[in-house]
Coordinates of C-alpha atoms in Angstrom, one line a residue:
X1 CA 124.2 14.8 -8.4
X2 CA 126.0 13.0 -5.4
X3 CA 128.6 10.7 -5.0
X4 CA 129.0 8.3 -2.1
X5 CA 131.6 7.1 -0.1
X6 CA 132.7 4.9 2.7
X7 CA 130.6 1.8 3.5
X8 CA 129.0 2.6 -0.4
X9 CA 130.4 4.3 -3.7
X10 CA 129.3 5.8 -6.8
X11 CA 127.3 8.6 -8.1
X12 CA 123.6 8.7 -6.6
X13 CA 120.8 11.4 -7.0
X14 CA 119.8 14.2 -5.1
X15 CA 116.8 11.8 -4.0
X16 CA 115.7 8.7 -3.4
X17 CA 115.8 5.7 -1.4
X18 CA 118.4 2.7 -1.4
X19 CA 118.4 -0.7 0.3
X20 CA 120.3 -3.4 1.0
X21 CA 120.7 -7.2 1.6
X22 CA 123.0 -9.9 2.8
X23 CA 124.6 -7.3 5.3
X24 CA 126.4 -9.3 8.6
X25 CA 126.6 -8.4 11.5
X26 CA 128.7 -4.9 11.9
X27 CA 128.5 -1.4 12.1
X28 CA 128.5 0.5 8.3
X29 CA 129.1 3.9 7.9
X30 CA 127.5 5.5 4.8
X31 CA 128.4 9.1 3.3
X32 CA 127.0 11.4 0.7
X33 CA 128.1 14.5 -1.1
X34 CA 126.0 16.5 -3.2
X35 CA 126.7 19.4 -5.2
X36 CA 124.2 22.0 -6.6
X37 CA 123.9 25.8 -7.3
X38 CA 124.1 26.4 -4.1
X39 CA 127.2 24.6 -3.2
X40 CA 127.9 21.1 -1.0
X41 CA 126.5 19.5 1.5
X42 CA 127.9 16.6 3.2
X43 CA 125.7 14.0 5.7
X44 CA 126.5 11.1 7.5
X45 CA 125.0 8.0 8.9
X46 CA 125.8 5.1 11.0
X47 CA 123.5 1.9 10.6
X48 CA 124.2 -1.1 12.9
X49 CA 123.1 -4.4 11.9
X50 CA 122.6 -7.1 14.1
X51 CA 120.6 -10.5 14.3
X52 CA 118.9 -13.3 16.3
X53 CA 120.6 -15.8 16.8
X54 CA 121.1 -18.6 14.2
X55 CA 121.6 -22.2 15.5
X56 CA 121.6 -25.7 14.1
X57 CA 120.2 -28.2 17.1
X58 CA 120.5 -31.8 15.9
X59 CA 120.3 -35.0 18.3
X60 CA 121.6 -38.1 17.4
X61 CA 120.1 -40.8 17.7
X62 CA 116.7 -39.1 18.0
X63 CA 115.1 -42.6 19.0
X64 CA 116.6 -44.6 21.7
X65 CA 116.0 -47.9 23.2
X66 CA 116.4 -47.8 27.1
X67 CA 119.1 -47.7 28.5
X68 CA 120.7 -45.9 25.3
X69 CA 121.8 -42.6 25.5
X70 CA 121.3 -39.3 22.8
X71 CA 123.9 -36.8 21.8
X72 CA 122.6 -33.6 21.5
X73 CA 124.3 -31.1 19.4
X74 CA 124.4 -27.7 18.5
X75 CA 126.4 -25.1 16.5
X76 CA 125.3 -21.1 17.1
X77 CA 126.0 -17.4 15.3
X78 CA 125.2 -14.5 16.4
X79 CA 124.4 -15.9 20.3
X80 CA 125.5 -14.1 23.2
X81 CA 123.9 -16.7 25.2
X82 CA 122.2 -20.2 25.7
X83 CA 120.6 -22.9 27.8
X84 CA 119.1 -26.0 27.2
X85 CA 116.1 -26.8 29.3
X86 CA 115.5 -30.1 32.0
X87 CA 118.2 -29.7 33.8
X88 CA 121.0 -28.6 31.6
X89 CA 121.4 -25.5 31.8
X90 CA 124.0 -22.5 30.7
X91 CA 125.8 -24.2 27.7
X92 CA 128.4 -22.8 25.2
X93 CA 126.6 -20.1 22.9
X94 CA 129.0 -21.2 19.9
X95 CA 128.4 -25.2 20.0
X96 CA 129.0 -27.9 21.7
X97 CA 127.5 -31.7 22.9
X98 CA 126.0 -32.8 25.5
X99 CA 125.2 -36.5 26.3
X100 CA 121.6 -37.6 28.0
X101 CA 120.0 -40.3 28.6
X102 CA 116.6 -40.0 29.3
X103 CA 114.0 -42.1 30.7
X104 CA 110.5 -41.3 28.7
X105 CA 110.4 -39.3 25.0
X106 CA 111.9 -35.9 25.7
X107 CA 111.3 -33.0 23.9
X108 CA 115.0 -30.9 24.8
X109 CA 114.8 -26.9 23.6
X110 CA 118.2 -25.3 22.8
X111 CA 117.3 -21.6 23.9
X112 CA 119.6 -18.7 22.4
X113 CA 119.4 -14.9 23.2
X114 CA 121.5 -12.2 21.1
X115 CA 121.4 -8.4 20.5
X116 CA 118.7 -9.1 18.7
X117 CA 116.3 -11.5 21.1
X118 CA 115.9 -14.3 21.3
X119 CA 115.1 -18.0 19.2
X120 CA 114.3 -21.4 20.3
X121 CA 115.6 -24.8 18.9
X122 CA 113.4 -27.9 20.2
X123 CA 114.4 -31.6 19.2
X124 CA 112.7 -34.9 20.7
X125 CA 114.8 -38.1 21.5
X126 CA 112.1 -40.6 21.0
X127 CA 112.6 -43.7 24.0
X128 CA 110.9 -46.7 23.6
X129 CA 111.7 -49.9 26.4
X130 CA 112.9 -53.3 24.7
X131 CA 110.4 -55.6 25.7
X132 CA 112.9 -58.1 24.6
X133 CA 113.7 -60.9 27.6
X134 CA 116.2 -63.4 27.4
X135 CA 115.5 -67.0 27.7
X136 CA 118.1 -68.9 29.2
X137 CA 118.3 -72.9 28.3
X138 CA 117.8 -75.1 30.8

């Protein structure tokens, strides 16, 4: 039999396989001991989880009426890094807003690279052009 330590506990058995979920992002070490007949053995491992980036991308409104303007909106884990295309550029990799005002539909992509790669985030601000005049008395 074996027991475990560190980043897991409890007796386990001489073999076998063991997995795990809902891990974050971190560094876990994970020891065994066994004991037989022929005395102990000890054996380490180091497993380092990491993951793509994780974003919410949300523009508000997402349909305009010229000359209206869209917020666009974004909140990030896991990013080291991120743009946002036409003409935005480098923006914060944990969130932030920026306000645009564009001229025809636009379809914006939040763009997000981490240890892990990389994920896109597109979002369309829909622009329509009032065709509304005003009509003055005379």
């Amino acid at each position: 039999m074996c027991s475990a330590s560190d980043a897991w506990s409890g007796l386990r058995p001489t073999t076998g396989s063991e997995g795990f979920s809902d891990v974050s992002r971190n560094t876990y070490t994970y020891d065994l001991r066994c004991t037989g007949p022929g005395g102990q053995v000890t054996d380490s491992v180091q497993v380092s989880v990491i993951q793509v980036p994780q974003c919410v991308f949300s523009l508000n409104p997402g349909l305009v009426i010229l000359p209206q303007t869209s917020t666009l909106s974004w909140s990030c884990q896991f990013a080291d890094s991120c743009s946002i295309d036409h003409g935005l550029g480098a923006v914060n990799p944990v969130s932030g807003s920026r306000v645009v005002q564009p001229q025809f539909t636009t379809t914006y992509t939040l763009s997000c690279e981490g240890a892990d790669g990389g994920r896109s985030y597109p979002g369309t601000v829909r622009v329509f052009s009032s065709n509304l005049r005003e009509i003055l008395p005379r």
